[in-house]
């Protein structure tokens, strides 16, 4: 693992970059990395404005993971910080399509923003679902609900990606992304929840 201050890059991230280049995605890879960078910048800016301290940013095979001390944030503020990343991508998709006519860049941002809104625990949509249910009911109920919804969504996404890959010889990267949402949920282990004050 490589470290630069609060930024860590795991070997899985390097393997993903190498696999992308070998698969011929070198033409769009810089665009996807730019979209992902803007996504994470949206989260980081929102966390800074909300007064949360960022402890680290870790790049993995399945994306970036931001660790921040959000204990002092209210549920609505943490939800806004979580939605900031996809919001940046959706705004960039609109700007690229309308103002610049760059539909490949618009598509990359639209795909990244929408994918991250899926209600899967490892994604922003799953975190928002967890925070909403915790706020309205309680964290243990949120954990149970999010686990079930996330598993169902990840199974459906993996099924669609598998069909696209096998029948249409397309969607290999979607299949890898879908598997990345499914694999962490397969072992049903008790999860530690953080109580909000």
PDB file of N, CA, C and O in Angstrom, residues 34-88:
ATOM      1  N   UNK A  34     -11.061  11.396 -13.828  1.00  0.00           N
ATOM      2  CA  UNK A  34     -11.429  12.789 -13.573  1.00  0.00           C
ATOM      3  C   UNK A  34     -12.807  12.869 -12.926  1.00  0.00           C
ATOM      4  O   UNK A  34     -13.013  13.612 -11.966  1.00  0.00           O
ATOM      5  N   UNK A  35     -13.754  12.083 -13.434  1.00  0.00           N
ATOM      6  CA  UNK A  35     -15.104  12.062 -12.864  1.00  0.00           C
ATOM      7  C   UNK A  35     -15.081  11.577 -11.419  1.00  0.00           C
ATOM      8  O   UNK A  35     -15.765  12.129 -10.556  1.00  0.00           O
ATOM      9  N   UNK A  36     -14.293  10.540 -11.157  1.00  0.00           N
ATOM     10  CA  UNK A  36     -14.176  10.012  -9.799  1.00  0.00           C
ATOM     11  C   UNK A  36     -13.505  11.021  -8.873  1.00  0.00           C
ATOM     12  O   UNK A  36     -13.908  11.177  -7.716  1.00  0.00           O
ATOM     13  N   UNK A  37     -12.497  11.721  -9.379  1.00  0.00           N
ATOM     14  CA  UNK A  37     -11.822  12.749  -8.590  1.00  0.00           C
ATOM     15  C   UNK A  37     -12.800  13.871  -8.217  1.00  0.00           C
ATOM     16  O   UNK A  37     -12.834  14.318  -7.067  1.00  0.00           O
ATOM     17  N   UNK A  38     -13.610  14.303  -9.172  1.00  0.00           N
ATOM     18  CA  UNK A  38     -14.607  15.348  -8.896  1.00  0.00           C
ATOM     19  C   UNK A  38     -15.645  14.856  -7.884  1.00  0.00           C
ATOM     20  O   UNK A  38     -16.080  15.609  -7.014  1.00  0.00           O
ATOM     21  N   UNK A  39     -16.025  13.590  -8.002  1.00  0.00           N
ATOM     22  CA  UNK A  39     -16.969  12.980  -7.059  1.00  0.00           C
ATOM     23  C   UNK A  39     -16.437  13.061  -5.626  1.00  0.00           C
ATOM     24  O   UNK A  39     -17.125  13.533  -4.715  1.00  0.00           O
ATOM     25  N   UNK A  40     -15.205  12.606  -5.451  1.00  0.00           N
ATOM     26  CA  UNK A  40     -14.612  12.618  -4.105  1.00  0.00           C
ATOM     27  C   UNK A  40     -14.373  14.045  -3.617  1.00  0.00           C
ATOM     28  O   UNK A  40     -14.520  14.334  -2.431  1.00  0.00           O
ATOM     29  N   UNK A  41     -14.022  14.953  -4.540  1.00  0.00           N
ATOM     30  CA  UNK A  41     -13.840  16.358  -4.162  1.00  0.00           C
ATOM     31  C   UNK A  41     -15.150  16.944  -3.639  1.00  0.00           C
ATOM     32  O   UNK A  41     -15.154  17.762  -2.714  1.00  0.00           O
ATOM     33  N   UNK A  42     -16.271  16.517  -4.223  1.00  0.00           N
ATOM     34  CA  UNK A  42     -17.580  16.961  -3.732  1.00  0.00           C
ATOM     35  C   UNK A  42     -17.812  16.531  -2.301  1.00  0.00           C
ATOM     36  O   UNK A  42     -18.270  17.327  -1.460  1.00  0.00           O
ATOM     37  N   UNK A  43     -17.499  15.266  -1.997  1.00  0.00           N
ATOM     38  CA  UNK A  43     -17.623  14.779  -0.618  1.00  0.00           C
ATOM     39  C   UNK A  43     -16.703  15.571   0.325  1.00  0.00           C
ATOM     40  O   UNK A  43     -17.123  16.005   1.396  1.00  0.00           O
ATOM     41  N   UNK A  44     -15.450  15.719  -0.083  1.00  0.00           N
ATOM     42  CA  UNK A  44     -14.464  16.376   0.782  1.00  0.00           C
ATOM     43  C   UNK A  44     -14.830  17.834   1.054  1.00  0.00           C
ATOM     44  O   UNK A  44     -14.699  18.304   2.195  1.00  0.00           O
ATOM     45  N   UNK A  45     -15.293  18.547   0.045  1.00  0.00           N
ATOM     46  CA  UNK A  45     -15.698  19.939   0.241  1.00  0.00           C
ATOM     47  C   UNK A  45     -16.893  20.024   1.181  1.00  0.00           C
ATOM     48  O   UNK A  45     -16.929  20.866   2.085  1.00  0.00           O
ATOM     49  N   UNK A  46     -17.873  19.148   0.987  1.00  0.00           N
ATOM     50  CA  UNK A  46     -19.055  19.149   1.857  1.00  0.00           C
ATOM     51  C   UNK A  46     -18.676  18.825   3.301  1.00  0.00           C
ATOM     52  O   UNK A  46     -19.173  19.459   4.239  1.00  0.00           O
ATOM     53  N   UNK A  47     -17.788  17.853   3.483  1.00  0.00           N
ATOM     54  CA  UNK A  47     -17.348  17.499   4.843  1.00  0.00           C
ATOM     55  C   UNK A  47     -16.610  18.668   5.489  1.00  0.00           C
ATOM     56  O   UNK A  47     -16.816  18.959   6.673  1.00  0.00           O
ATOM     57  N   UNK A  48     -15.788  19.342   4.718  1.00  0.00           N
ATOM     58  CA  UNK A  48     -15.054  20.492   5.258  1.00  0.00           C
ATOM     59  C   UNK A  48     -16.011  21.607   5.668  1.00  0.00           C
ATOM     60  O   UNK A  48     -15.883  22.196   6.732  1.00  0.00           O
ATOM     61  N   UNK A  49     -16.982  21.905   4.795  1.00  0.00           N
ATOM     62  CA  UNK A  49     -17.960  22.946   5.104  1.00  0.00           C
ATOM     63  C   UNK A  49     -18.826  22.584   6.310  1.00  0.00           C
ATOM     64  O   UNK A  49     -19.266  23.464   7.049  1.00  0.00           O
ATOM     65  N   UNK A  50     -19.057  21.282   6.507  1.00  0.00           N
ATOM     66  CA  UNK A  50     -19.861  20.828   7.644  1.00  0.00           C
ATOM     67  C   UNK A  50     -19.049  20.761   8.939  1.00  0.00           C
ATOM     68  O   UNK A  50     -19.602  20.555  10.007  1.00  0.00           O
ATOM     69  N   UNK A  51     -17.727  20.916   8.843  1.00  0.00           N
ATOM     70  CA  UNK A  51     -16.878  20.898  10.028  1.00  0.00           C
ATOM     71  C   UNK A  51     -16.397  19.529  10.444  1.00  0.00           C
ATOM     72  O   UNK A  51     -15.914  19.352  11.569  1.00  0.00           O
ATOM     73  N   UNK A  52     -16.502  18.527   9.553  1.00  0.00           N
ATOM     74  CA  UNK A  52     -16.029  17.180   9.871  1.00  0.00           C
ATOM     75  C   UNK A  52     -14.555  17.050   9.509  1.00  0.00           C
ATOM     76  O   UNK A  52     -14.103  17.603   8.515  1.00  0.00           O
ATOM     77  N   UNK A  53     -13.823  16.330  10.334  1.00  0.00           N
ATOM     78  CA  UNK A  53     -12.390  16.130  10.092  1.00  0.00           C
ATOM     79  C   UNK A  53     -12.180  14.862   9.273  1.00  0.00           C
ATOM     80  O   UNK A  53     -12.617  13.776   9.644  1.00  0.00           O
ATOM     81  N   UNK A  54     -11.508  15.018   8.126  1.00  0.00           N
ATOM     82  CA  UNK A  54     -11.197  13.872   7.269  1.00  0.00           C
ATOM     83  C   UNK A  54      -9.938  13.200   7.803  1.00  0.00           C
ATOM     84  O   UNK A  54      -8.908  13.843   7.983  1.00  0.00           O
ATOM     85  N   UNK A  55     -10.054  11.908   8.067  1.00  0.00           N
ATOM     86  CA  UNK A  55      -8.923  11.154   8.615  1.00  0.00           C
ATOM     87  C   UNK A  55      -8.061  10.538   7.524  1.00  0.00           C
ATOM     88  O   UNK A  55      -6.847  10.516   7.627  1.00  0.00           O
ATOM     89  N   UNK A  56      -8.710  10.016   6.458  1.00  0.00           N
ATOM     90  CA  UNK A  56      -7.948   9.449   5.355  1.00  0.00           C
ATOM     91  C   UNK A  56      -8.848   9.244   4.146  1.00  0.00           C
ATOM     92  O   UNK A  56     -10.068   9.150   4.254  1.00  0.00           O
ATOM     93  N   UNK A  57      -8.208   9.162   2.988  1.00  0.00           N
ATOM     94  CA  UNK A  57      -8.870   8.812   1.738  1.00  0.00           C
ATOM     95  C   UNK A  57      -8.113   7.614   1.186  1.00  0.00           C
ATOM     96  O   UNK A  57      -6.897   7.684   0.988  1.00  0.00           O
ATOM     97  N   UNK A  58      -8.824   6.514   0.970  1.00  0.00           N
ATOM     98  CA  UNK A  58      -8.171   5.274   0.530  1.00  0.00           C
ATOM     99  C   UNK A  58      -8.716   4.867  -0.836  1.00  0.00           C
ATOM    100  O   UNK A  58      -9.931   4.775  -1.020  1.00  0.00           O
ATOM    101  N   UNK A  59      -7.818   4.650  -1.782  1.00  0.00           N
ATOM    102  CA  UNK A  59      -8.180   4.184  -3.118  1.00  0.00           C
ATOM    103  C   UNK A  59      -8.071   2.667  -3.148  1.00  0.00           C
ATOM    104  O   UNK A  59      -7.024   2.104  -2.823  1.00  0.00           O
ATOM    105  N   UNK A  60      -9.173   1.994  -3.525  1.00  0.00           N
ATOM    106  CA  UNK A  60      -9.214   0.534  -3.545  1.00  0.00           C
ATOM    107  C   UNK A  60      -9.600   0.061  -4.938  1.00  0.00           C
ATOM    108  O   UNK A  60      -9.846   0.865  -5.838  1.00  0.00           O
ATOM    109  N   UNK A  61      -9.696  -1.235  -5.091  1.00  0.00           N
ATOM    110  CA  UNK A  61     -10.099  -1.808  -6.384  1.00  0.00           C
ATOM    111  C   UNK A  61     -11.533  -1.426  -6.738  1.00  0.00           C
ATOM    112  O   UNK A  61     -11.909  -1.446  -7.907  1.00  0.00           O
ATOM    113  N   UNK A  62     -12.343  -1.070  -5.754  1.00  0.00           N
ATOM    114  CA  UNK A  62     -13.745  -0.758  -6.011  1.00  0.00           C
ATOM    115  C   UNK A  62     -14.072   0.709  -5.793  1.00  0.00           C
ATOM    116  O   UNK A  62     -15.213   1.082  -5.602  1.00  0.00           O
ATOM    117  N   UNK A  63     -13.058   1.565  -5.823  1.00  0.00           N
ATOM    118  CA  UNK A  63     -13.310   3.003  -5.703  1.00  0.00           C
ATOM    119  C   UNK A  63     -12.568   3.623  -4.544  1.00  0.00           C
ATOM    120  O   UNK A  63     -11.616   3.057  -4.015  1.00  0.00           O
ATOM    121  N   UNK A  64     -13.043   4.792  -4.144  1.00  0.00           N
ATOM    122  CA  UNK A  64     -12.411   5.521  -3.044  1.00  0.00           C
ATOM    123  C   UNK A  64     -13.262   5.405  -1.797  1.00  0.00           C
ATOM    124  O   UNK A  64     -14.486   5.302  -1.859  1.00  0.00           O
ATOM    125  N   UNK A  65     -12.595   5.428  -0.680  1.00  0.00           N
ATOM    126  CA  UNK A  65     -13.253   5.330   0.620  1.00  0.00           C
ATOM    127  C   UNK A  65     -12.747   6.481   1.482  1.00  0.00           C
ATOM    128  O   UNK A  65     -11.543   6.601   1.708  1.00  0.00           O
ATOM    129  N   UNK A  66     -13.658   7.327   1.925  1.00  0.00           N
ATOM    130  CA  UNK A  66     -13.285   8.459   2.775  1.00  0.00           C
ATOM    131  C   UNK A  66     -13.648   8.122   4.216  1.00  0.00           C
ATOM    132  O   UNK A  66     -14.792   7.774   4.504  1.00  0.00           O
ATOM    133  N   UNK A  67     -12.673   8.223   5.084  1.00  0.00           N
ATOM    134  CA  UNK A  67     -12.909   8.055   6.522  1.00  0.00           C
ATOM    135  C   UNK A  67     -12.885   9.432   7.148  1.00  0.00           C
ATOM    136  O   UNK A  67     -11.882  10.146   7.071  1.00  0.00           O
ATOM    137  N   UNK A  68     -14.002   9.808   7.767  1.00  0.00           N
ATOM    138  CA  UNK A  68     -14.102  11.123   8.397  1.00  0.00           C
ATOM    139  C   UNK A  68     -14.806  10.982   9.725  1.00  0.00           C
ATOM    140  O   UNK A  68     -15.631  10.084   9.923  1.00  0.00           O
ATOM    141  N   UNK A  69     -14.486  11.872  10.641  1.00  0.00           N
ATOM    142  CA  UNK A  69     -15.140  11.901  11.947  1.00  0.00           C
ATOM    143  C   UNK A  69     -16.443  12.685  11.797  1.00  0.00           C
ATOM    144  O   UNK A  69     -16.449  13.912  11.788  1.00  0.00           O
ATOM    145  N   UNK A  70     -17.541  11.943  11.659  1.00  0.00           N
ATOM    146  CA  UNK A  70     -18.846  12.571  11.443  1.00  0.00           C
ATOM    147  C   UNK A  70     -19.726  12.518  12.698  1.00  0.00           C
ATOM    148  O   UNK A  70     -20.918  12.785  12.618  1.00  0.00           O
ATOM    149  N   UNK A  71     -19.134  12.195  13.845  1.00  0.00           N
ATOM    150  CA  UNK A  71     -19.933  12.040  15.065  1.00  0.00           C
ATOM    151  C   UNK A  71     -20.668  13.311  15.468  1.00  0.00           C
ATOM    152  O   UNK A  71     -21.723  13.244  16.073  1.00  0.00           O
ATOM    153  N   UNK A  72     -20.113  14.458  15.135  1.00  0.00           N
ATOM    154  CA  UNK A  72     -20.754  15.717  15.524  1.00  0.00           C
ATOM    155  C   UNK A  72     -21.745  16.228  14.487  1.00  0.00           C
ATOM    156  O   UNK A  72     -22.391  17.249  14.703  1.00  0.00           O
ATOM    157  N   UNK A  73     -21.843  15.538  13.369  1.00  0.00           N
ATOM    158  CA  UNK A  73     -22.774  15.964  12.334  1.00  0.00           C
ATOM    159  C   UNK A  73     -24.173  15.424  12.623  1.00  0.00           C
ATOM    160  O   UNK A  73     -24.330  14.282  13.048  1.00  0.00           O
ATOM    161  N   UNK A  74     -25.176  16.242  12.370  1.00  0.00           N
ATOM    162  CA  UNK A  74     -26.555  15.776  12.463  1.00  0.00           C
ATOM    163  C   UNK A  74     -26.827  14.841  11.284  1.00  0.00           C
ATOM    164  O   UNK A  74     -26.070  14.819  10.302  1.00  0.00           O
ATOM    165  N   UNK A  75     -27.912  14.088  11.361  1.00  0.00           N
ATOM    166  CA  UNK A  75     -28.260  13.212  10.245  1.00  0.00           C
ATOM    167  C   UNK A  75     -28.437  14.000   8.949  1.00  0.00           C
ATOM    168  O   UNK A  75     -27.891  13.598   7.907  1.00  0.00           O
ATOM    169  N   UNK A  76     -29.189  15.119   8.953  1.00  0.00           N
ATOM    170  CA  UNK A  76     -29.342  15.855   7.684  1.00  0.00           C
ATOM    171  C   UNK A  76     -28.015  16.334   7.094  1.00  0.00           C
ATOM    172  O   UNK A  76     -27.807  16.252   5.883  1.00  0.00           O
ATOM    173  N   UNK A  77     -27.101  16.797   7.931  1.00  0.00           N
ATOM    174  CA  UNK A  77     -25.805  17.262   7.413  1.00  0.00           C
ATOM    175  C   UNK A  77     -24.986  16.114   6.837  1.00  0.00           C
ATOM    176  O   UNK A  77     -24.340  16.261   5.803  1.00  0.00           O
ATOM    177  N   UNK A  78     -25.010  14.977   7.521  1.00  0.00           N
ATOM    178  CA  UNK A  78     -24.244  13.842   6.999  1.00  0.00           C
ATOM    179  C   UNK A  78     -24.856  13.324   5.699  1.00  0.00           C
ATOM    180  O   UNK A  78     -24.139  12.915   4.779  1.00  0.00           O
ATOM    181  N   UNK A  79     -26.170  13.368   5.597  1.00  0.00           N
ATOM    182  CA  UNK A  79     -26.832  12.968   4.349  1.00  0.00           C
ATOM    183  C   UNK A  79     -26.403  13.900   3.216  1.00  0.00           C
ATOM    184  O   UNK A  79     -26.091  13.442   2.109  1.00  0.00           O
ATOM    185  N   UNK A  80     -26.367  15.200   3.475  1.00  0.00           N
ATOM    186  CA  UNK A  80     -25.936  16.155   2.445  1.00  0.00           C
ATOM    187  C   UNK A  80     -24.481  15.912   2.036  1.00  0.00           C
ATOM    188  O   UNK A  80     -24.154  15.989   0.847  1.00  0.00           O
ATOM    189  N   UNK A  81     -23.625  15.625   2.998  1.00  0.00           N
ATOM    190  CA  UNK A  81     -22.219  15.328   2.672  1.00  0.00           C
ATOM    191  C   UNK A  81     -22.108  14.072   1.814  1.00  0.00           C
ATOM    192  O   UNK A  81     -21.279  13.990   0.904  1.00  0.00           O
ATOM    193  N   UNK A  82     -22.962  13.090   2.087  1.00  0.00           N
ATOM    194  CA  UNK A  82     -22.947  11.844   1.323  1.00  0.00           C
ATOM    195  C   UNK A  82     -23.472  12.055  -0.091  1.00  0.00           C
ATOM    196  O   UNK A  82     -22.962  11.472  -1.050  1.00  0.00           O
ATOM    197  N   UNK A  83     -24.479  12.902  -0.233  1.00  0.00           N
ATOM    198  CA  UNK A  83     -25.061  13.165  -1.548  1.00  0.00           C
ATOM    199  C   UNK A  83     -24.220  14.122  -2.391  1.00  0.00           C
ATOM    200  O   UNK A  83     -24.454  14.255  -3.595  1.00  0.00           O
ATOM    201  N   UNK A  84     -23.256  14.797  -1.773  1.00  0.00           N
ATOM    202  CA  UNK A  84     -22.458  15.799  -2.488  1.00  0.00           C
ATOM    203  C   UNK A  84     -21.669  15.188  -3.650  1.00  0.00           C
ATOM    204  O   UNK A  84     -21.565  15.799  -4.716  1.00  0.00           O
ATOM    205  N   UNK A  85     -21.127  13.989  -3.476  1.00  0.00           N
ATOM    206  CA  UNK A  85     -20.353  13.345  -4.553  1.00  0.00           C
ATOM    207  C   UNK A  85     -21.197  13.064  -5.784  1.00  0.00           C
ATOM    208  O   UNK A  85     -20.871  13.513  -6.891  1.00  0.00           O
ATOM    209  N   UNK A  86     -22.322  12.307  -5.631  1.00  0.00           N
ATOM    210  CA  UNK A  86     -23.171  12.084  -6.801  1.00  0.00           C
ATOM    211  C   UNK A  86     -23.733  13.382  -7.387  1.00  0.00           C
ATOM    212  O   UNK A  86     -23.881  13.498  -8.608  1.00  0.00           O
ATOM    213  N   UNK A  87     -24.015  14.371  -6.545  1.00  0.00           N
ATOM    214  CA  UNK A  87     -24.544  15.644  -7.039  1.00  0.00           C
ATOM    215  C   UNK A  87     -23.538  16.333  -7.960  1.00  0.00           C
ATOM    216  O   UNK A  87     -23.909  16.895  -9.003  1.00  0.00           O
ATOM    217  N   UNK A  88     -22.255  16.271  -7.604  1.00  0.00           N
ATOM    218  CA  UNK A  88     -21.217  16.853  -8.457  1.00  0.00           C
ATOM    219  C   UNK A  88     -21.197  16.151  -9.808  1.00  0.00           C
ATOM    220  O   UNK A  88     -21.127  16.791 -10.859  1.00  0.00           O
TER     221      UNK A  88
END
